[in-house]
CSV table of C-alpha atoms in Angstrom, one decimal:
chain,number,residue,atom,x,y,z
K,1,MET,CA,-37.6,85.9,-61.7
K,2,ASN,CA,-37.9,89.6,-62.3
K,3,ASN,CA,-40.1,90.1,-65.4
K,4,ASP,CA,-38.4,93.4,-66.2
K,5,LYS,CA,-35.2,91.5,-67.2
K,6,LEU,CA,-34.5,90.8,-70.9
K,7,CYS,CA,-32.8,87.7,-72.3
K,8,ILE,CA,-29.1,88.3,-72.8
K,9,GLU,CA,-29.3,86.5,-76.1
K,10,CYS,CA,-32.4,87.6,-77.9
K,11,LYS,CA,-33.7,90.5,-75.8
K,12,ARG,CA,-37.1,89.0,-75.2
K,13,PRO,CA,-38.5,89.0,-71.7
K,14,ALA,CA,-36.5,86.6,-69.6
K,15,GLU,CA,-38.3,83.8,-67.8
K,16,HIS,CA,-35.3,82.0,-66.3
K,17,ASP,CA,-32.2,82.8,-64.2
K,18,HIS,CA,-29.7,80.5,-65.8
K,19,HIS,CA,-26.7,79.5,-63.6
K,20,VAL,CA,-23.6,80.0,-65.7
K,21,VAL,CA,-21.9,77.3,-63.6
K,22,PRO,CA,-24.3,74.7,-62.3
K,23,VAL,CA,-25.3,75.0,-58.7
K,24,SER,CA,-24.0,71.4,-58.1
K,25,TYR,CA,-20.5,72.7,-59.0
K,26,GLY,CA,-20.8,75.7,-56.7
K,27,GLY,CA,-22.2,78.2,-59.2
K,28,THR,CA,-23.9,81.3,-57.9
K,29,VAL,CA,-23.9,83.7,-60.9
K,30,THR,CA,-27.0,83.7,-63.1
K,31,VAL,CA,-27.9,85.4,-66.3
K,32,PRO,CA,-31.4,86.1,-67.6
K,33,LEU,CA,-32.7,83.9,-70.5
K,34,CYS,CA,-36.0,83.5,-72.2
K,35,ALA,CA,-37.5,80.0,-72.3
K,36,VAL,CA,-36.3,79.4,-75.9
K,37,CYS,CA,-32.7,80.4,-75.3
K,38,HIS,CA,-32.6,78.6,-72.0
K,39,ALA,CA,-33.6,75.4,-73.8
K,40,LYS,CA,-31.0,76.0,-76.5
K,41,VAL,CA,-28.3,76.3,-73.8
K,42,HIS,CA,-29.1,73.0,-72.2
K,43,GLU,CA,-29.4,71.2,-75.6
K,44,SER,CA,-26.4,72.6,-77.3
K,45,MET,CA,-23.7,73.2,-74.6
K,46,SER,CA,-22.0,70.4,-72.7
K,47,LEU,CA,-21.1,70.9,-69.1
K,48,ALA,CA,-17.5,71.2,-70.2
K,49,ALA,CA,-18.3,74.0,-72.6
K,50,ILE,CA,-20.4,75.8,-70.0
K,51,SER,CA,-17.6,75.5,-67.4
K,52,LYS,CA,-15.0,76.6,-69.9
K,53,ALA,CA,-17.0,79.7,-70.7
K,54,ALA,CA,-17.5,80.5,-67.0
K,55,LEU,CA,-13.8,80.1,-66.3
K,56,ASP,CA,-12.8,82.2,-69.3
K,57,GLU,CA,-15.1,84.9,-68.0
K,58,LYS,CA,-13.5,84.8,-64.6
K,59,LYS,CA,-10.0,85.0,-66.2
K,60,ASP,CA,-11.2,88.0,-68.2
K,61,ARG,CA,-12.2,89.7,-65.0
K,62,GLY,CA,-8.8,89.0,-63.5
K,63,GLU,CA,-10.0,86.4,-61.0
K,64,TRP,CA,-8.1,83.4,-59.8
K,65,VAL,CA,-9.4,80.1,-61.3
K,66,GLY,CA,-6.9,77.5,-60.2
K,67,GLY,CA,-6.5,75.4,-57.1
K,68,ASN,CA,-4.6,76.6,-54.0
K,69,PRO,CA,-0.9,76.7,-54.9
K,70,TYR,CA,1.4,75.7,-52.0
K,71,GLY,CA,2.2,78.9,-50.1
K,72,TYR,CA,-1.2,80.5,-50.8
K,73,LYS,CA,-4.9,80.1,-49.8
K,74,PHE,CA,-8.0,81.3,-51.7
K,75,ASN,CA,-10.3,83.7,-49.9
K,76,SER,CA,-13.8,83.1,-51.3
K,77,LEU,CA,-15.0,86.4,-50.0
K,78,THR,CA,-12.5,88.5,-51.9
K,79,GLN,CA,-12.0,86.1,-54.7
K,80,CYS,CA,-8.2,86.6,-54.3
K,81,LEU,CA,-5.3,84.6,-53.2
K,82,GLU,CA,-3.7,85.3,-49.8
K,83,TYR,CA,-0.4,84.2,-48.4
K,84,GLU,CA,-0.4,81.1,-46.2
K,85,PRO,CA,2.2,82.1,-43.7
K,86,LYS,CA,3.5,78.6,-42.6
K,87,GLU,CA,3.9,77.5,-46.2
K,88,GLN,CA,5.5,80.8,-47.2
K,89,LYS,CA,8.1,80.2,-44.4
K,90,ASN,CA,8.8,76.7,-45.7
K,91,ILE,CA,9.2,78.0,-49.3
K,92,GLN,CA,11.6,80.7,-48.0
K,93,ARG,CA,13.6,78.1,-46.1
K,94,LEU,CA,13.8,75.9,-49.2
K,95,LYS,CA,15.1,78.8,-51.3
K,96,GLU,CA,17.7,79.6,-48.6
K,97,LEU,CA,18.9,75.9,-48.7
K,98,ARG,CA,18.9,75.9,-52.5
K,99,GLY,CA,21.0,79.0,-52.5
K,100,THR,CA,23.8,77.0,-50.7
K,101,GLY,CA,24.0,74.8,-53.8
K,102,ALA,CA,21.9,71.9,-52.5
K,103,SER,CA,20.4,69.6,-55.2
K,104,ILE,CA,16.7,68.9,-55.3
K,105,LYS,CA,17.3,65.4,-53.8
K,106,HIS,CA,19.4,66.9,-51.0
K,107,LEU,CA,16.7,69.5,-50.4
K,108,VAL,CA,14.2,66.7,-49.9
K,109,ARG,CA,16.5,65.2,-47.2
K,110,LEU,CA,17.1,68.6,-45.6
K,111,ALA,CA,13.4,69.5,-45.6
K,112,THR,CA,12.5,66.2,-44.0
K,113,ALA,CA,15.2,66.6,-41.3
K,114,GLU,CA,13.8,70.1,-40.6
K,115,GLY,CA,10.2,69.0,-40.5
K,116,LEU,CA,9.0,71.0,-43.4
K,117,LEU,CA,5.6,69.5,-44.3
K,118,ASN,CA,3.0,69.6,-47.0
K,119,ARG,CA,-0.7,70.4,-46.3
K,120,ARG,CA,-1.5,66.9,-45.3
K,121,GLY,CA,1.3,66.8,-42.8
K,122,ASN,CA,3.6,64.7,-44.8
K,123,PRO,CA,7.3,65.5,-45.7
K,124,LEU,CA,7.7,67.5,-48.9
K,125,ASP,CA,8.6,65.2,-51.8
K,126,GLU,CA,10.9,65.7,-54.7
K,127,THR,CA,8.0,66.7,-57.1
K,128,ILE,CA,6.7,69.5,-54.9
K,129,ILE,CA,10.2,70.8,-54.1
K,130,LYS,CA,11.2,70.8,-57.8
K,131,THR,CA,7.9,72.7,-58.6
K,132,LEU,CA,8.5,75.3,-55.8
K,133,MET,CA,12.1,75.9,-56.9
K,134,SER,CA,11.1,76.5,-60.6
K,135,ARG,CA,7.7,78.2,-60.5
K,136,ASP,CA,7.2,81.9,-61.3
K,137,GLU,CA,5.8,83.5,-58.2
K,138,ALA,CA,4.7,86.5,-60.2
K,139,LYS,CA,1.9,84.3,-61.6
K,140,TYR,CA,0.4,84.1,-58.2
K,141,GLU,CA,1.3,87.6,-56.9
K,142,ALA,CA,-1.0,89.1,-59.5
K,143,PHE,CA,-3.9,87.5,-57.8
K,144,LEU,CA,-3.1,88.6,-54.3
K,145,LYS,CA,-5.6,90.9,-52.5
K,146,LYS,CA,-4.8,94.5,-53.2
K,147,GLU,CA,-4.8,96.5,-50.0
């Protein structure tokens, strides 16, 4: 610990680098805390509260905090979503078929016949197809890597 750092709470000399998200949950970001404030954090905040605060901070910075939506993959180096080409192709094909007036149930049959698969290699089911046909892609586009 660098003794030149000050506690972010009380401005006393910091004695601890506190992980905002526990290391066991993949946390890497730390904040300087003095011994008293560090003890308070661990006594007064549940893991759920700590995690919520960390996720809120990521959201405030404009970083993606969800899972990997079908059609995208998360790049941990850039902290951004990227297109997953094969899945994007499947989504485009489903939209083309939907444009012909096919119902969701009919889309399931057509997708299966054409070999469109989910990430686990199984046929796309009604739930995922319904979600893909109704979701707002702009929600994800905002988190794509800006080049």
